[in-house]
mmCIF file of C-alpha atoms in Angstrom:
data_model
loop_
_atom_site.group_PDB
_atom_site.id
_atom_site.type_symbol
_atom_site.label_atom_id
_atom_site.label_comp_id
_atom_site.label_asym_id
_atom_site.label_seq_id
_atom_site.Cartn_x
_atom_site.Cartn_y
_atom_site.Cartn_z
ATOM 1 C CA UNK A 1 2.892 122.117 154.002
ATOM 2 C CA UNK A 2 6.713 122.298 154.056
ATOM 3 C CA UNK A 3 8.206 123.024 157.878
ATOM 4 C CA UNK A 4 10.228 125.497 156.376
ATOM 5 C CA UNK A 5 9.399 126.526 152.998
ATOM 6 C CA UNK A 6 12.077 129.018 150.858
ATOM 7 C CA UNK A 7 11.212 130.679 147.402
ATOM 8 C CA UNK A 8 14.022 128.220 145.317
ATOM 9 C CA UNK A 9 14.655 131.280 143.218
ATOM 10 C CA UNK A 10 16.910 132.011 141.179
ATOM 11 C CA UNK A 11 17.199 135.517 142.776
ATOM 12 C CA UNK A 12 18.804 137.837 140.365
ATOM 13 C CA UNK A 13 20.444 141.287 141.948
ATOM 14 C CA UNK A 14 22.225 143.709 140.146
ATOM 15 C CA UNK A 15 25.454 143.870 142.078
ATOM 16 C CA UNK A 16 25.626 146.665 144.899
ATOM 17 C CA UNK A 17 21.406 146.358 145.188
ATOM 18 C CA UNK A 18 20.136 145.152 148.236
ATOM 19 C CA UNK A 19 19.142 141.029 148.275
ATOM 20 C CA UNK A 20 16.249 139.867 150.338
ATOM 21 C CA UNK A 21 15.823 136.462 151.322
ATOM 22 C CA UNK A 22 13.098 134.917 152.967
ATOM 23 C CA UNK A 23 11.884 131.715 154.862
ATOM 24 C CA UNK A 24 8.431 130.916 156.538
ATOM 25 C CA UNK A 25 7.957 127.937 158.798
ATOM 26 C CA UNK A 26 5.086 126.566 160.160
ATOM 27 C CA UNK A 27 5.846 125.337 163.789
ATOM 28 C CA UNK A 28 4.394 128.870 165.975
ATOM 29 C CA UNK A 29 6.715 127.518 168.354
ATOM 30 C CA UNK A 30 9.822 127.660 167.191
ATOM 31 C CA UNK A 31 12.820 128.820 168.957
ATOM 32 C CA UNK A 32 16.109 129.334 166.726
ATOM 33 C CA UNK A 33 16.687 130.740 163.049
ATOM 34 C CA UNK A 34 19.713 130.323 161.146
ATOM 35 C CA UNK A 35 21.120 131.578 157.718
ATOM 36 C CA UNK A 36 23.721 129.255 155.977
ATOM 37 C CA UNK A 37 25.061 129.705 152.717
ATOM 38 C CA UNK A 38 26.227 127.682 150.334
ATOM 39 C CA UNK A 39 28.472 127.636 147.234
ATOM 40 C CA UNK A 40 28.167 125.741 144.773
ATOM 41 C CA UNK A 41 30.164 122.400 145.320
ATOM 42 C CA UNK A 42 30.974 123.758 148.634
ATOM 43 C CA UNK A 43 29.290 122.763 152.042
ATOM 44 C CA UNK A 44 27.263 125.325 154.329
ATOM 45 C CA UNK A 45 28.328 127.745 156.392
ATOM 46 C CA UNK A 46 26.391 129.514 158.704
ATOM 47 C CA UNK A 47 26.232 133.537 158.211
ATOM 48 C CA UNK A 48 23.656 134.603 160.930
ATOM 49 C CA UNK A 49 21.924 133.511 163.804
ATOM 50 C CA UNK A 50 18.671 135.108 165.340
ATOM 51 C CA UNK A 51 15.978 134.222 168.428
ATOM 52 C CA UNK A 52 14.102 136.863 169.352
ATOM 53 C CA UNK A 53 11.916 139.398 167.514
ATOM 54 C CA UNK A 54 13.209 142.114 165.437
ATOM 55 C CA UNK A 55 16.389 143.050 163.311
ATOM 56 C CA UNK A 56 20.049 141.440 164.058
ATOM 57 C CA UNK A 57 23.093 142.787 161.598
ATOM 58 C CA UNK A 58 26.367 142.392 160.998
ATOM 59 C CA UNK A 59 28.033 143.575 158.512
ATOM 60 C CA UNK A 60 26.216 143.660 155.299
ATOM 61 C CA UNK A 61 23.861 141.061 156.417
ATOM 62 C CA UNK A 62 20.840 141.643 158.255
ATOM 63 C CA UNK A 63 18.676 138.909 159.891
ATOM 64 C CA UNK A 64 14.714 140.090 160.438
ATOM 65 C CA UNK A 65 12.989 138.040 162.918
ATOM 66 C CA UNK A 66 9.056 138.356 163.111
ATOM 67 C CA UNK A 67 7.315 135.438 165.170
ATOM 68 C CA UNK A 68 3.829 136.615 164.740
ATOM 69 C CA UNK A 69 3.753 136.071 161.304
ATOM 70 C CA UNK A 70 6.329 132.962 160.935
ATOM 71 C CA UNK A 71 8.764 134.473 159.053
ATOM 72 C CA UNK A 72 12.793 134.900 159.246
ATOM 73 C CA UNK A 73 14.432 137.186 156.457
ATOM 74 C CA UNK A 74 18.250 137.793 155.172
ATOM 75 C CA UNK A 75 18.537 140.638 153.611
ATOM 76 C CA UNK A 76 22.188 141.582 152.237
ATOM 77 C CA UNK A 77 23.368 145.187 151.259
ATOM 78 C CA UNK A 78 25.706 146.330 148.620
ATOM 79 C CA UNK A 79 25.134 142.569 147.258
ATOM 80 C CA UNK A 80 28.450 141.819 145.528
ATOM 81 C CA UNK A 81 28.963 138.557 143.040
ATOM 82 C CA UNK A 82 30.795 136.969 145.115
ATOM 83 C CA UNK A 83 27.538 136.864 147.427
ATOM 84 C CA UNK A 84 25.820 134.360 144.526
ATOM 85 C CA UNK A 85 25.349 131.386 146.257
ATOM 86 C CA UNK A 86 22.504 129.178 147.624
ATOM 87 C CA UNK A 87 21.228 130.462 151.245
ATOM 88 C CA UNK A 88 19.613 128.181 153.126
ATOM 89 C CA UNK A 89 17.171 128.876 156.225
ATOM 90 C CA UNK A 90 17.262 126.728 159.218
ATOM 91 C CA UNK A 91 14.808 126.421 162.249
ATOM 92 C CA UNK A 92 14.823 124.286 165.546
ATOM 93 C CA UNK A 93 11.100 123.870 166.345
ATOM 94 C CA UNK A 94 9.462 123.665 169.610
ATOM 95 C CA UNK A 95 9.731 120.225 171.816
ATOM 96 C CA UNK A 96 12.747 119.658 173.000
ATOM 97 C CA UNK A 97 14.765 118.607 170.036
ATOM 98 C CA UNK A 98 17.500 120.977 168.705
ATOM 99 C CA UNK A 99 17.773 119.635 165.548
ATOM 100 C CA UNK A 100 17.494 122.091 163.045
ATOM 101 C CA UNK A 101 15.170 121.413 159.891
ATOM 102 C CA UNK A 102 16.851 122.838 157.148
ATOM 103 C CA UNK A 103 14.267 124.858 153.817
ATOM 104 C CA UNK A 104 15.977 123.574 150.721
ATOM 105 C CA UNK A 105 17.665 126.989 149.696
ATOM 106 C CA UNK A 106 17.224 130.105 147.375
ATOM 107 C CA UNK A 107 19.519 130.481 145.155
ATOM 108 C CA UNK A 108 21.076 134.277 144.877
ATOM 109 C CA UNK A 109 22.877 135.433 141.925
ATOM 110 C CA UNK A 110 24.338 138.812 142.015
ATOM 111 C CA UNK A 111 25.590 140.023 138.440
ATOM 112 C CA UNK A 112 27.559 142.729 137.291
ATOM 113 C CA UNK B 1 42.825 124.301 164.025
ATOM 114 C CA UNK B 2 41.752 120.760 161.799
ATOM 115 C CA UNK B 3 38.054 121.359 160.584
ATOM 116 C CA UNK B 4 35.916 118.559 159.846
ATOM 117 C CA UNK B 5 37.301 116.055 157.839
ATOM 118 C CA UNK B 6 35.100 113.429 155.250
ATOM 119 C CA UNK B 7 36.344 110.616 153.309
ATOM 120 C CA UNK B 8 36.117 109.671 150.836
ATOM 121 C CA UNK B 9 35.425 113.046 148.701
ATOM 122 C CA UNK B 10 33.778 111.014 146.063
ATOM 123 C CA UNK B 11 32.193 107.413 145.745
ATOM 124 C CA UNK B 12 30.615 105.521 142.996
ATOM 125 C CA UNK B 13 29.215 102.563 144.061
ATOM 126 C CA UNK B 14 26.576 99.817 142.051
ATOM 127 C CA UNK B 15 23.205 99.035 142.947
ATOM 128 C CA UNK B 16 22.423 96.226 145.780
ATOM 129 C CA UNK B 17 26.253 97.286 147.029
ATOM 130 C CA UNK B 18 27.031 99.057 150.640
ATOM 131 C CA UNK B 19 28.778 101.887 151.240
ATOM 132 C CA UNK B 20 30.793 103.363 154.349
ATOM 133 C CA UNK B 21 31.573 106.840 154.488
ATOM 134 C CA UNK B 22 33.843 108.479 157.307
ATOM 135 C CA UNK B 23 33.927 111.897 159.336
ATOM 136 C CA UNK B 24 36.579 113.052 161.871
ATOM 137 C CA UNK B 25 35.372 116.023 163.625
ATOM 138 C CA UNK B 26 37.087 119.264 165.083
ATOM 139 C CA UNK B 27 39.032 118.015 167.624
ATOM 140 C CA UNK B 28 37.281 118.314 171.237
ATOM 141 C CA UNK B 29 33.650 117.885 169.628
ATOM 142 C CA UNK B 30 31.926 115.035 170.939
ATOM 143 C CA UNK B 31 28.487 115.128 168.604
ATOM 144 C CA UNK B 32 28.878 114.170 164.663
ATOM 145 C CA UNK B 33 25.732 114.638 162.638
ATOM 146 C CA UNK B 34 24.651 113.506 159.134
ATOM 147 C CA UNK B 35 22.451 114.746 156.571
ATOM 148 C CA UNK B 36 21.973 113.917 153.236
ATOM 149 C CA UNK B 37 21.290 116.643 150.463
ATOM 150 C CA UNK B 38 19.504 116.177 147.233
ATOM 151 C CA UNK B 39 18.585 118.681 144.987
ATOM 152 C CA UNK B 40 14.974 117.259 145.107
ATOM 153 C CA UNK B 41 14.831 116.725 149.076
ATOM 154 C CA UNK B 42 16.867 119.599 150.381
ATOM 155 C CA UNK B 43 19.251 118.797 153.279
ATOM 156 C CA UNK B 44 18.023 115.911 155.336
ATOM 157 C CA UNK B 45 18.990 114.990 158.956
ATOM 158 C CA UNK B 46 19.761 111.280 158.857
ATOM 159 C CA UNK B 47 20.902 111.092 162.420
ATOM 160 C CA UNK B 48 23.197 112.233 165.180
ATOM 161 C CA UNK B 49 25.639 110.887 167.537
ATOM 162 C CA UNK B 50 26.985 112.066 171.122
ATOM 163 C CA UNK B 51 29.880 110.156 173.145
ATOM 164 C CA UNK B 52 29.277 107.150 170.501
ATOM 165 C CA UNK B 53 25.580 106.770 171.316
ATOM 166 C CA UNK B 54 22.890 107.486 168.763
ATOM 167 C CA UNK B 55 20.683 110.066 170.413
ATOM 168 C CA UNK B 56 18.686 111.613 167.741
ATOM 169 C CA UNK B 57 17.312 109.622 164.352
ATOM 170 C CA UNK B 58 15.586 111.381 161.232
ATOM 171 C CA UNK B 59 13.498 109.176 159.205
ATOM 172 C CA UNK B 60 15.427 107.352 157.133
ATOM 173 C CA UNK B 61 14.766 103.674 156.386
ATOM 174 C CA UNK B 62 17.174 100.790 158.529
ATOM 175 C CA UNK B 63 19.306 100.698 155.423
ATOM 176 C CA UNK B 64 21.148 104.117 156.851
ATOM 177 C CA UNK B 65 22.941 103.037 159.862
ATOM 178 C CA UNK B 66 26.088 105.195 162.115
ATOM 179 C CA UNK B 67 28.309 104.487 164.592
ATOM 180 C CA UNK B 68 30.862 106.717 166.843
ATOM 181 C CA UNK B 69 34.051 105.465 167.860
ATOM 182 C CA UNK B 70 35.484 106.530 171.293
ATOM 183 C CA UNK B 71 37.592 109.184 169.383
ATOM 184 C CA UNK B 72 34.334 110.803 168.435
ATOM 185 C CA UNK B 73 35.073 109.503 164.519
ATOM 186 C CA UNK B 74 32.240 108.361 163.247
ATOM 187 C CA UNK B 75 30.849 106.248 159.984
ATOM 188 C CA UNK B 76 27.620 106.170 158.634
ATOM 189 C CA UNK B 77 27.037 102.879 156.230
ATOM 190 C CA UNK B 78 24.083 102.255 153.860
ATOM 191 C CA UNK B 79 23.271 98.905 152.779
ATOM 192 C CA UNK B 80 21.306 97.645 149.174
ATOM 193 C CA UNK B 81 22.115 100.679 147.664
ATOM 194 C CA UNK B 82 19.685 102.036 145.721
ATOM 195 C CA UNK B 83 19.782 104.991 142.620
ATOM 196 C CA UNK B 84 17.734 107.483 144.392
ATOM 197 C CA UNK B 85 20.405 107.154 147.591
ATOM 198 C CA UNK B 86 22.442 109.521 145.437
ATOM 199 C CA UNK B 87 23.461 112.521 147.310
ATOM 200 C CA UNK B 88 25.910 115.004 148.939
ATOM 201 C CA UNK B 89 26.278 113.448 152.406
ATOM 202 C CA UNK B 90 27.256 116.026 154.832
ATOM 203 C CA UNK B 91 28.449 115.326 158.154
ATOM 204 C CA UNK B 92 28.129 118.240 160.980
ATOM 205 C CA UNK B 93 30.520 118.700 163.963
ATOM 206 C CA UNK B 94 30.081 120.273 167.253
ATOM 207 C CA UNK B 95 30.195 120.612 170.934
ATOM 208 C CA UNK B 96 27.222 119.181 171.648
ATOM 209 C CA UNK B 97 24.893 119.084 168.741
ATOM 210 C CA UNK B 98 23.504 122.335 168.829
ATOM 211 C CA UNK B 99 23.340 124.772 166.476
ATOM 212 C CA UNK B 100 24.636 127.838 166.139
ATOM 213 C CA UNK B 101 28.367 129.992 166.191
ATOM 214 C CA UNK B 102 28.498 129.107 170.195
ATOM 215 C CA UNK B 103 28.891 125.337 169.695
ATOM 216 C CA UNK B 104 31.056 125.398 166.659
ATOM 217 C CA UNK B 105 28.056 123.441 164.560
ATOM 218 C CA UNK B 106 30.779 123.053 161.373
ATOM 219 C CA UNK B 107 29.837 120.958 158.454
ATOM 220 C CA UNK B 108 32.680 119.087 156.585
ATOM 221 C CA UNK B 109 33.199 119.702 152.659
ATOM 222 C CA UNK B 110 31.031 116.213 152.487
ATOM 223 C CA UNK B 111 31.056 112.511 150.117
ATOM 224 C CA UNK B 112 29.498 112.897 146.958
ATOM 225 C CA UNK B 113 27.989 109.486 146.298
ATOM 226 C CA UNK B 114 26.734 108.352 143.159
ATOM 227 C CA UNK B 115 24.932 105.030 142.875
ATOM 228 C CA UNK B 116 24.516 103.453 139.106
#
């Protein structure tokens, strides 16, 4: 089993639906979840972080947290195509080590 | 201010060769990390660097080696290249190697290396 698995997608939206991304990991321990995103050629940038339980937004981006049952979500609203991109979940896991384990990325397309 | 900087942008190198690739980070960081990214593999931590010691490792074989200069520049070289070493390498720049918009954890635009 992957640490931190990702569907790899693609993810088709119409443009102005709501895109929802998610991520599963198995450590029960971990601490931190991140959201990058990446465009093609480009390197990652991060869009949210989120540690405790529960919904964080800004924006049109909206991190859901739920420990219980190992899962972080992105979901993005009014999904324009300039939001296609690969989005990449990342996780530092329990013991001591903030190293984040990166999943390898869904990628999002968002068409007119 | 200067973000991360990598150089070279793109490499193609020969089998059995060695390779050095460079990353300047923002200025003030003191930790440079690398990963590698592979379509295959996903990103990959290869290893980190704080105040030009080595203080965390992935697991990547001996042929993947780092160092950080005083300046907090650092260079990651790979020896006996081989084809599947192909990659994106990334290197990461922050405060103090943790993630996150607090400690400015900035990746730099990265070496495309191709090995043939």
């Amino acid at each position: 089993q992957k640490e931190v698995e990702q569907n790899s997608g693609p993810l088709s939206v119409p443009e102005g639906a709501i895109a929802s991304l998610n991520c599963t990991y198995s450590d029960r321990g971990s601490q931190s979840f991140f959201w990058y995103r990446q465009y093609s050629g480009k390197s990652p940038e991060l869009i949210m972080f989120i540690y405790s339980n529960g919904d964080k937004e800004d924006g049109r981006f909206t991190a859901q947290l739920n420990k219980a049952s190992q899962y972080v979500s992105l979901l993005i609203r009014d999904s324009q195509p300039s939001d296609s991109a690969t989005y990449l979940c990342a996780v530092i896991r329990s013991g001591g080590s903030y190293i984040p384990t990166f999943g390898r990325g869904t990628s999002l397309i968002v068409h007119p | 201010k200067a973000g991360v900087t990598q150089t070279p942008r793109y490499l193609i190198k020969t089998r059995g060769q060695q390779v050095t690739l460079s990353c300047s980070p923002i200025s003030g960081h003191r930790s440079v990390s690398w990963y590698q990214q592979t379509p295959g593999q996903g990103l990959q931590f290869l290893f980190e660097y704080f105040s030009e010691t080595q203080r965390n490792k992935g697991n990547f074989p001996g042929r993947f080696s780092g160092r950080q200069f005083s300046n907090s520049r650092s260079e990651m070289n790979v020896s006996t290249l081989e084809l599947g070493d192909s990659a994106l390498y990334l290197c990461v720049s922050s405060l103090d190697g943790k993630p996150g918009d607090l400690y400015g954890y900035t990746f730099g635009s990265g070496t495309r290396l191709t090995v043939v």
